[in-house]
CSV table of C-alpha atoms and ligand atoms in Angstrom, one decimal:
chain,number,residue,atom,x,y,z
K,1,MET,CA,66.7,166.2,22.6
K,2,ASN,CA,65.7,163.0,21.3
K,3,LEU,CA,62.4,161.8,20.6
K,4,GLU,CA,60.7,159.5,22.8
K,5,ALA,CA,57.1,160.2,22.4
K,6,LEU,CA,54.5,161.0,20.2
K,7,ILE,CA,51.2,162.5,20.9
K,8,PHE,CA,48.2,162.3,19.0
K,9,ASP,CA,44.8,164.3,19.1
K,10,VAL,CA,41.9,162.3,17.7
K,11,ASP,CA,39.0,164.0,16.0
K,12,GLY,CA,40.3,165.7,12.8
K,13,THR,CA,44.1,164.2,13.5
K,14,LEU,CA,43.6,160.5,13.7
K,15,ALA,CA,40.5,160.3,11.4
K,16,ASP,CA,38.0,163.1,10.2
K,17,THR,CA,35.4,162.0,12.3
K,18,GLU,CA,33.5,165.5,12.9
K,19,GLU,CA,30.8,164.5,10.2
K,20,ILE,CA,30.2,161.1,12.1
K,21,HIS,CA,30.0,162.9,15.4
K,22,ARG,CA,27.8,165.3,13.8
K,23,GLN,CA,25.6,162.2,12.7
K,24,ALA,CA,25.6,160.5,16.2
K,25,PHE,CA,24.3,163.7,17.9
K,26,ASN,CA,21.0,164.2,15.5
K,27,ALA,CA,20.7,160.8,16.0
K,28,ALA,CA,20.9,160.8,19.5
K,29,PHE,CA,18.4,164.2,19.5
K,30,GLN,CA,16.2,162.0,17.6
K,31,GLU,CA,16.4,159.4,20.0
K,32,HIS,CA,15.8,161.5,22.8
K,33,GLY,CA,12.8,163.2,21.3
K,34,LEU,CA,14.5,166.6,21.1
K,35,PRO,CA,13.5,168.5,17.8
K,36,TRP,CA,17.4,169.0,17.5
K,37,THR,CA,19.3,168.9,14.0
K,38,TRP,CA,22.5,170.5,13.5
K,39,GLY,CA,23.4,171.1,9.7
K,40,THR,CA,27.1,171.3,9.0
K,41,HIS,CA,27.4,174.8,9.1
K,42,GLU,CA,25.9,175.1,12.3
K,43,TYR,CA,28.0,172.1,13.6
K,44,ALA,CA,31.3,174.1,12.1
K,45,ALA,CA,30.3,177.0,14.5
K,46,LEU,CA,29.2,174.5,17.5
K,47,LEU,CA,33.2,173.1,17.1
K,48,ARG,CA,34.4,176.2,18.6
K,49,ILE,CA,33.0,174.6,21.7
K,50,SER,CA,35.4,171.7,23.1
K,51,GLY,CA,33.2,168.5,24.3
K,52,GLY,CA,30.2,167.4,23.3
K,53,LYS,CA,28.4,167.9,26.7
K,54,GLU,CA,29.9,171.6,26.9
K,55,ARG,CA,28.4,171.8,22.8
K,56,MET,CA,25.1,170.5,23.7
K,57,ARG,CA,24.5,172.8,27.1
K,58,ALA,CA,25.9,176.2,24.8
K,59,TYR,CA,23.3,175.3,22.2
K,60,LEU,CA,20.8,174.9,25.0
K,61,ASP,CA,21.4,177.9,26.4
K,62,GLY,CA,21.1,180.0,23.0
K,63,LEU,CA,17.7,178.4,22.4
K,64,GLY,CA,15.8,180.9,24.6
K,65,LEU,CA,13.9,178.3,26.4
K,66,ASP,CA,12.1,178.8,29.4
K,67,ARG,CA,13.8,178.3,32.7
K,68,ASP,CA,11.7,174.7,33.3
K,69,GLU,CA,12.2,173.7,29.7
K,70,ARG,CA,15.9,174.7,29.8
K,71,LYS,CA,16.3,173.0,33.3
K,72,ARG,CA,14.7,169.7,32.6
K,73,ILE,CA,16.6,169.3,29.0
K,74,GLY,CA,19.6,170.4,31.2
K,75,SER,CA,19.4,167.7,33.2
K,76,LEU,CA,19.3,164.9,30.3
K,77,ILE,CA,22.3,166.1,28.6
K,78,THR,CA,24.6,163.4,30.3
K,79,GLU,CA,22.3,160.7,29.2
K,80,ILE,CA,21.7,162.0,25.7
K,81,HIS,CA,25.7,162.1,25.3
K,82,ALA,CA,26.0,158.9,26.4
K,83,THR,CA,23.4,158.0,23.9
K,84,LYS,CA,25.4,159.8,21.2
K,85,THR,CA,28.7,158.0,22.1
K,86,ARG,CA,27.2,154.6,21.5
K,87,LEU,CA,25.7,155.8,18.1
K,88,PHE,CA,29.2,157.3,17.4
K,89,ALA,CA,30.9,154.1,18.1
K,90,ALA,CA,28.1,152.3,16.0
K,91,LEU,CA,29.2,154.3,13.2
K,92,ILE,CA,33.0,153.7,13.4
K,93,GLU,CA,32.0,150.3,13.7
K,94,THR,CA,30.7,150.6,10.1
K,95,GLY,CA,34.0,151.5,9.2
K,96,ALA,CA,32.7,155.1,8.9
K,97,GLY,CA,35.9,156.6,10.0
K,98,PRO,CA,39.1,155.4,8.6
K,99,LEU,CA,42.4,156.6,9.8
K,100,ARG,CA,44.0,159.9,7.7
K,101,PRO,CA,46.7,159.0,5.5
K,102,GLY,CA,50.0,158.2,7.1
K,103,ILE,CA,48.4,157.8,10.4
K,104,ALA,CA,48.4,153.3,10.6
K,105,ARG,CA,52.0,153.6,9.5
K,106,LEU,CA,53.5,156.0,11.9
K,107,ILE,CA,51.8,154.4,14.9
K,108,ARG,CA,52.8,151.1,13.9
K,109,GLU,CA,56.7,152.4,13.1
K,110,ALA,CA,56.6,154.2,16.3
K,111,HIS,CA,55.4,151.2,18.2
K,112,ALA,CA,57.6,149.0,16.4
K,113,SER,CA,60.5,151.1,17.4
K,114,GLY,CA,59.6,151.3,20.9
K,115,LEU,CA,58.7,154.9,21.1
K,116,LYS,CA,56.2,156.2,23.3
K,117,LEU,CA,52.9,156.7,21.8
K,118,ALA,CA,49.8,158.6,23.7
K,119,ILE,CA,46.7,160.9,23.2
K,120,ALA,CA,45.7,163.7,24.2
K,121,SER,CA,41.9,164.6,23.2
K,122,THR,CA,38.8,166.2,24.0
K,123,THR,CA,36.8,163.6,22.9
K,124,THR,CA,35.2,160.6,25.1
K,125,PRO,CA,37.6,157.3,25.8
K,126,GLY,CA,34.8,155.3,24.3
K,127,ASN,CA,35.3,156.9,21.0
K,128,ILE,CA,39.2,156.6,20.9
K,129,ASP,CA,38.8,152.6,22.0
K,130,ALA,CA,36.1,152.7,18.8
K,131,LEU,CA,38.4,154.2,16.6
K,132,LEU,CA,41.5,152.2,17.1
K,133,GLY,CA,40.1,149.2,17.4
K,134,ARG,CA,38.0,149.4,14.1
K,135,ASN,CA,41.2,150.8,12.4
K,136,LEU,CA,44.2,149.0,14.0
K,137,GLY,CA,42.9,145.9,15.4
K,138,ASP,CA,41.8,145.1,19.3
K,139,GLY,CA,45.3,145.2,20.8
K,140,ALA,CA,46.1,148.5,19.4
K,141,VAL,CA,44.7,150.9,22.4
K,142,GLY,CA,47.4,148.8,24.1
K,143,TRP,CA,50.6,150.4,22.1
K,144,PHE,CA,49.3,153.9,23.9
K,145,SER,CA,51.1,154.1,27.3
K,146,VAL,CA,48.6,156.8,28.0
K,147,ILE,CA,45.3,157.8,26.7
K,148,ALA,CA,44.3,161.3,28.1
K,149,ALA,CA,40.9,162.3,26.7
K,150,GLY,CA,37.4,164.0,27.8
K,151,ASP,CA,36.4,164.7,31.2
K,152,GLN,CA,39.9,163.6,32.8
K,153,VAL,CA,40.6,167.3,32.8
K,154,PRO,CA,38.8,170.4,34.4
K,155,GLU,CA,39.6,172.3,31.2
K,156,LYS,CA,39.4,171.3,27.8
K,157,LYS,CA,41.4,172.4,25.0
K,158,PRO,CA,42.8,175.4,24.4
K,159,ALA,CA,43.3,174.6,27.6
K,160,PRO,CA,47.0,172.7,28.0
K,161,ASP,CA,45.4,170.3,30.5
K,162,ILE,CA,44.9,167.3,28.7
K,163,TYR,CA,48.7,167.3,27.3
K,164,HIS,CA,50.2,168.2,30.8
K,165,LEU,CA,48.1,164.8,32.0
K,166,ALA,CA,49.5,163.2,29.1
K,167,LEU,CA,52.9,164.5,29.8
K,168,ARG,CA,52.9,163.6,33.2
K,169,ALA,CA,51.9,160.4,32.6
K,170,LEU,CA,54.1,159.3,30.2
K,171,GLY,CA,57.1,160.9,32.2
K,172,VAL,CA,58.7,162.3,29.3
K,173,PRO,CA,59.6,166.0,29.0
K,174,PRO,CA,57.9,168.1,26.5
K,175,SER,CA,61.0,168.9,24.6
K,176,ALA,CA,61.4,165.0,24.0
K,177,CYS,CA,58.1,164.7,22.5
K,178,VAL,CA,55.6,165.6,19.1
K,179,ALA,CA,52.3,166.3,19.0
K,180,PHE,CA,49.9,166.1,16.0
K,181,GLU,CA,46.9,168.3,15.7
K,182,ASP,CA,44.0,169.2,13.2
K,183,SER,CA,42.5,172.7,15.1
K,184,ASP,CA,43.6,176.0,16.2
K,185,LYS,CA,42.4,175.0,19.8
K,186,GLY,CA,44.2,171.8,19.8
K,187,LEU,CA,47.3,173.6,18.5
K,188,LYS,CA,47.2,176.1,21.3
K,189,ALA,CA,46.7,173.7,24.1
K,190,ALA,CA,50.0,171.7,22.4
K,191,LYS,CA,52.3,174.7,22.0
K,192,ALA,CA,50.9,176.3,25.7
K,193,ALA,CA,52.3,172.6,27.0
K,194,GLY,CA,55.2,173.3,25.1
K,195,LEU,CA,55.3,170.7,22.3
K,196,PHE,CA,56.6,170.7,18.7
K,197,THR,CA,53.3,170.8,17.1
K,198,VAL,CA,52.4,169.2,13.5
K,199,VAL,CA,49.2,170.3,11.9
K,200,THR,CA,47.2,168.4,9.6
K,201,PRO,CA,44.0,170.6,9.0
K,202,THR,CA,40.5,169.0,7.9
K,203,LEU,CA,37.9,171.0,5.9
K,204,TRP,CA,36.3,171.8,9.8
K,205,THR,CA,39.4,173.7,10.4
K,206,ALA,CA,41.1,174.8,7.2
K,207,SER,CA,40.1,178.3,8.0
K,208,GLU,CA,42.0,178.9,11.2
K,209,ASP,CA,45.2,180.1,12.3
K,210,PHE,CA,48.1,177.6,12.6
K,211,SER,CA,50.8,180.5,12.3
K,212,ALA,CA,52.2,179.3,15.6
K,213,ALA,CA,52.6,175.3,14.2
K,214,ASP,CA,56.0,173.7,13.9
K,215,LEU,CA,54.7,172.4,10.7
K,216,VAL,CA,51.8,172.2,8.7
K,217,LEU,CA,50.8,169.2,6.4
K,218,PRO,CA,47.7,168.4,4.1
K,219,SER,CA,48.1,165.0,5.9
K,220,LEU,CA,51.2,162.6,6.8
K,221,GLY,CA,51.5,161.4,3.2
K,222,GLU,CA,52.0,157.5,2.1
K,223,PRO,CA,54.1,156.0,-0.2
K,224,GLU,CA,51.1,155.6,-2.9
K,225,ALA,CA,49.7,159.1,-2.3
K,226,PRO,CA,52.9,161.3,-1.6
K,227,LEU,CA,52.8,165.1,-0.2
K,228,ASP,CA,52.3,168.0,-2.8
K,229,PRO,CA,56.1,168.9,-4.0
K,230,GLY,CA,55.6,172.1,-1.6
K,231,SER,CA,55.1,170.0,1.9
K,232,SER,CA,57.9,167.7,0.2
K,233,ALA,CA,60.4,170.3,0.0
K,234,ARG,CA,59.6,171.5,3.6
K,235,ILE,CA,60.0,168.2,5.1
K,236,GLY,CA,62.8,166.8,2.9
K,237,ALA,CA,60.8,163.2,1.8
K,238,PRO,CA,57.6,162.3,0.0
K,239,PHE,CA,55.7,161.4,3.4
K,240,VAL,CA,56.0,161.9,7.0
K,241,THR,CA,58.3,158.8,8.7
K,242,LEU,CA,59.9,158.7,12.2
K,243,GLY,CA,63.3,159.4,10.8
K,244,VAL,CA,61.4,162.6,9.0
K,245,LEU,CA,59.9,163.5,12.7
K,246,GLU,CA,63.2,163.1,14.4
K,247,ALA,CA,65.0,165.2,12.0
K,248,LEU,CA,62.4,168.1,12.3
K,249,HIS,CA,61.9,167.7,15.7
K,250,ALA,CA,65.8,167.7,16.1
K,251,ALA,CA,66.0,170.9,13.8
K,252,GLY,CA,63.2,172.9,15.5
K,253,ARG,CA,60.8,174.6,13.3
K,254,PRO,CA,61.5,174.3,9.5
K,255,GLU,CA,61.8,177.6,7.7
K,256,ALA,CA,59.6,177.6,4.8
K,257,PRO,CA,61.2,177.6,1.4
K,258,PRO,CA,61.7,180.9,-0.6
K,259,PRO,CA,58.7,181.7,-2.9
K,260,GLU,CA,58.7,180.1,-6.0
Z,301,XBP,C1,37.2,167.0,19.4
Z,301,XBP,C2,36.0,167.6,20.4
Z,301,XBP,C3,35.2,166.4,20.9
Z,301,XBP,C4,34.5,166.0,19.8
Z,301,XBP,C5,33.2,164.9,19.9
Z,301,XBP,O1,38.3,166.4,20.3
Z,301,XBP,O2,36.1,168.9,20.9
Z,301,XBP,O3,34.2,167.1,21.6
Z,301,XBP,O4,33.9,166.9,18.4
Z,301,XBP,O5,33.4,164.1,21.0
Z,301,XBP,P1,39.5,166.0,20.1
Z,301,XBP,P2,32.8,164.2,22.4
Z,301,XBP,O6,40.0,166.9,18.6
Z,301,XBP,O7,40.5,166.9,20.9
Z,301,XBP,O8,39.9,164.9,19.8
Z,301,XBP,O9,31.5,164.3,22.3
Z,301,XBP,O10,33.1,162.6,22.8
Z,301,XBP,O11,33.2,165.2,23.1
Z,302,MG,MG1,40.6,167.3,16.9
């Protein structure tokens, strides 16, 4: 089956954004007078929970507050999260979240070749507008036929719902797509939706299990920053292009080369 669409996760895949989310959460807590500060280790653990609102609720429930205080703060979570989303976008506007290697190049190549582009993310849609707009220019959001994100589905990743929504909207079978992810919960969601999945882990997800991935790479690489020899050997090229993806997708999961 020919390749017809690329489906991108956002946080960790398009850009390494979780540190910016962490800063935005902490700034929102401060703005709302909450004595909460999420350090990097605590946030890494909280990232096991998909969705910023769900993450805050889980954190609140674990604080051992009395029922009335927990109810009071719980009623503010949507408002706190809207503040956090505003603060995240402001940080992105400063240039804090550059796209990862190869992402802009591959998106532009796919757009120029008429391949369909989609987003399938747990993140809030406003985060995506900010990230794509700042890094690819205002028209770039329009290059994506589908932006499936956030609360558009009841079950977030690792449930496949957001990928099912993206596939339905694309009108393309999973066998004609390649998904890009950074985390094990995203990989689980993409594989449950039947997608050939390329994983480019970040430091937040490096220790997770990607054995179900069709391809794991440190990044998509760039002409001026080629992939390491082992990764290049696995894809038969120094960086990922549309042609490389089409060949890998057509051949199925590449076998790892024999150990050197
Ligand atoms: C990653 C997430 C999101 C972000 C925070 O989404 O789980 O919750 O951490 O964004 P993905 P929100 O990797 O699927 O792009 O606060 O908007 O949820
Ligand atoms: Mg992600």
